[in-house]
PDB file of C-alpha atoms in Angstrom:
ATOM      1  CA  MET A   9      94.376 109.936  94.953  1.00  0.00           C
ATOM      2  CA  LYS A  10      93.653 112.987  97.062  1.00  0.00           C
ATOM      3  CA  ASP A  11      94.751 116.366  96.000  1.00  0.00           C
ATOM      4  CA  HIS A  12      95.841 119.303  98.131  1.00  0.00           C
ATOM      5  CA  GLU A  13      92.497 121.109  97.925  1.00  0.00           C
ATOM      6  CA  TYR A  14      90.586 118.041  99.140  1.00  0.00           C
ATOM      7  CA  LEU A  15      92.881 117.551 102.126  1.00  0.00           C
ATOM      8  CA  LEU A  16      92.715 121.254 103.030  1.00  0.00           C
ATOM      9  CA  LEU A  17      88.908 121.238 102.926  1.00  0.00           C
ATOM     10  CA  LYS A  18      88.748 118.161 105.134  1.00  0.00           C
ATOM     11  CA  LYS A  19      91.053 119.855 107.622  1.00  0.00           C
ATOM     12  CA  MET A  20      88.897 123.007 107.532  1.00  0.00           C
ATOM     13  CA  LEU A  21      85.760 120.916 108.248  1.00  0.00           C
ATOM     14  CA  ASP A  22      87.414 119.375 111.268  1.00  0.00           C
ATOM     15  CA  LYS A  23      88.591 122.774 112.520  1.00  0.00           C
ATOM     16  CA  ASN A  24      85.098 124.228 112.029  1.00  0.00           C
ATOM     17  CA  ARG A  25      83.607 121.361 114.078  1.00  0.00           C
ATOM     18  CA  ARG A  26      86.204 121.884 116.880  1.00  0.00           C
ATOM     19  CA  HIS A  27      85.531 125.614 116.978  1.00  0.00           C
ATOM     20  CA  TYR A  28      81.836 124.972 117.402  1.00  0.00           C
ATOM     21  CA  LYS A  29      82.366 122.369 120.162  1.00  0.00           C
ATOM     22  CA  LYS A  30      84.674 124.739 122.058  1.00  0.00           C
ATOM     23  CA  GLY A  31      82.126 127.593 121.717  1.00  0.00           C
ATOM     24  CA  ILE A  32      84.388 129.787 119.600  1.00  0.00           C
ATOM     25  CA  ILE A  33      81.670 130.071 116.940  1.00  0.00           C
ATOM     26  CA  GLU A  34      77.893 129.967 117.240  1.00  0.00           C
ATOM     27  CA  PHE A  35      75.599 127.442 115.598  1.00  0.00           C
ATOM     28  CA  PRO A  36      74.452 129.583 112.635  1.00  0.00           C
ATOM     29  CA  GLU A  37      78.057 130.394 111.703  1.00  0.00           C
ATOM     30  CA  TYR A  38      78.961 126.716 112.071  1.00  0.00           C
ATOM     31  CA  ILE A  39      76.153 125.645 109.724  1.00  0.00           C
ATOM     32  CA  GLU A  40      77.006 128.348 107.172  1.00  0.00           C
ATOM     33  CA  ASN A  41      80.700 127.322 107.167  1.00  0.00           C
ATOM     34  CA  HIS A  42      79.838 123.625 107.061  1.00  0.00           C
ATOM     35  CA  LEU A  43      77.547 123.973 104.044  1.00  0.00           C
ATOM     36  CA  LEU A  44      80.067 126.117 102.202  1.00  0.00           C
ATOM     37  CA  LEU A  45      82.879 123.644 102.882  1.00  0.00           C
ATOM     38  CA  ILE A  46      80.769 120.609 101.949  1.00  0.00           C
ATOM     39  CA  ASN A  47      79.831 122.166  98.590  1.00  0.00           C
ATOM     40  CA  LYS A  48      83.451 122.921  97.843  1.00  0.00           C
ATOM     41  CA  LEU A  49      84.415 119.420  98.925  1.00  0.00           C
ATOM     42  CA  LYS A  50      81.878 117.907  96.510  1.00  0.00           C
ATOM     43  CA  LEU A  51      83.279 119.968  93.664  1.00  0.00           C
ATOM     44  CA  SER A  52      86.803 118.882  94.569  1.00  0.00           C
ATOM     45  CA  ILE A  53      85.770 115.206  94.504  1.00  0.00           C
ATOM     46  CA  ILE A  54      84.037 115.649  91.158  1.00  0.00           C
ATOM     47  CA  ARG A  55      87.203 117.217  89.709  1.00  0.00           C
ATOM     48  CA  MET A  56      89.302 114.327  90.985  1.00  0.00           C
ATOM     49  CA  GLU A  57      86.905 111.804  89.486  1.00  0.00           C
ATOM     50  CA  LYS A  58      86.875 113.664  86.157  1.00  0.00           C
ATOM     51  CA  ILE A  59      90.671 113.459  86.028  1.00  0.00           C
ATOM     52  CA  ASP A  60      90.489 109.710  86.628  1.00  0.00           C
ATOM     53  CA  VAL A  61      87.843 109.218  83.959  1.00  0.00           C
ATOM     54  CA  ASP A  62      89.767 111.316  81.443  1.00  0.00           C
ATOM     55  CA  TYR A  63      92.853 109.174  82.142  1.00  0.00           C
ATOM     56  CA  LEU A  64      90.890 105.963  81.577  1.00  0.00           C
ATOM     57  CA  ILE A  65      89.355 107.294  78.354  1.00  0.00           C
ATOM     58  CA  ALA A  66      92.825 108.160  77.047  1.00  0.00           C
ATOM     59  CA  ILE A  67      94.137 104.614  77.468  1.00  0.00           C
ATOM     60  CA  ASP A  68      94.569 102.704  74.164  1.00  0.00           C
ATOM     61  CA  LEU A  69      93.029  99.321  74.909  1.00  0.00           C
ATOM     62  CA  ASP A  70      94.496  97.448  71.949  1.00  0.00           C
ATOM     63  CA  GLU A  71      98.024  98.537  72.876  1.00  0.00           C
ATOM     64  CA  SER A  72      97.454  97.857  76.573  1.00  0.00           C
ATOM     65  CA  LEU A  73      96.101  94.348  75.891  1.00  0.00           C
ATOM     66  CA  GLU A  74      99.083  93.570  73.647  1.00  0.00           C
ATOM     67  CA  LYS A  75     101.514  94.712  76.350  1.00  0.00           C
ATOM     68  CA  PHE A  76      99.646  92.550  78.866  1.00  0.00           C
ATOM     69  CA  ARG A  77      99.842  89.483  76.635  1.00  0.00           C
ATOM     70  CA  LYS A  78     103.582  90.010  76.073  1.00  0.00           C
ATOM     71  CA  GLY A  79     104.062  90.370  79.823  1.00  0.00           C
ATOM     72  CA  ILE A  80     102.160  87.120  80.490  1.00  0.00           C
ATOM     73  CA  LEU A  81     104.258  85.301  77.887  1.00  0.00           C
ATOM     74  CA  ILE A  82     107.450  86.573  79.537  1.00  0.00           C
ATOM     75  CA  VAL A  83     106.243  85.396  82.965  1.00  0.00           C
ATOM     76  CA  LYS A  84     105.272  81.968  81.571  1.00  0.00           C
ATOM     77  CA  TYR A  85     108.666  81.640  79.875  1.00  0.00           C
ATOM     78  CA  ASN A  86     110.510  82.601  83.077  1.00  0.00           C
ATOM     79  CA  LEU A  87     108.504  80.127  85.145  1.00  0.00           C
ATOM     80  CA  ASN A  88     109.449  77.213  82.897  1.00  0.00           C
TER      81      ASN A  88
END
């Protein structure tokens, strides 16, 4: 799962690299932009991971296991 902010930051990193290779920006500006974008990218990834962890914490295991068992029984019944 990649959110809009993550994809935008990746695109900005690529554009920053292309600008430096073409000579549009100088090395100090490239490094400053790169470090800023990388830090924001790290925070974006941490936020995405936190959302995934919160989702996993919210799952009721007993109910999920019971649904899984019922599903397996249905599949076994249909196979016979």
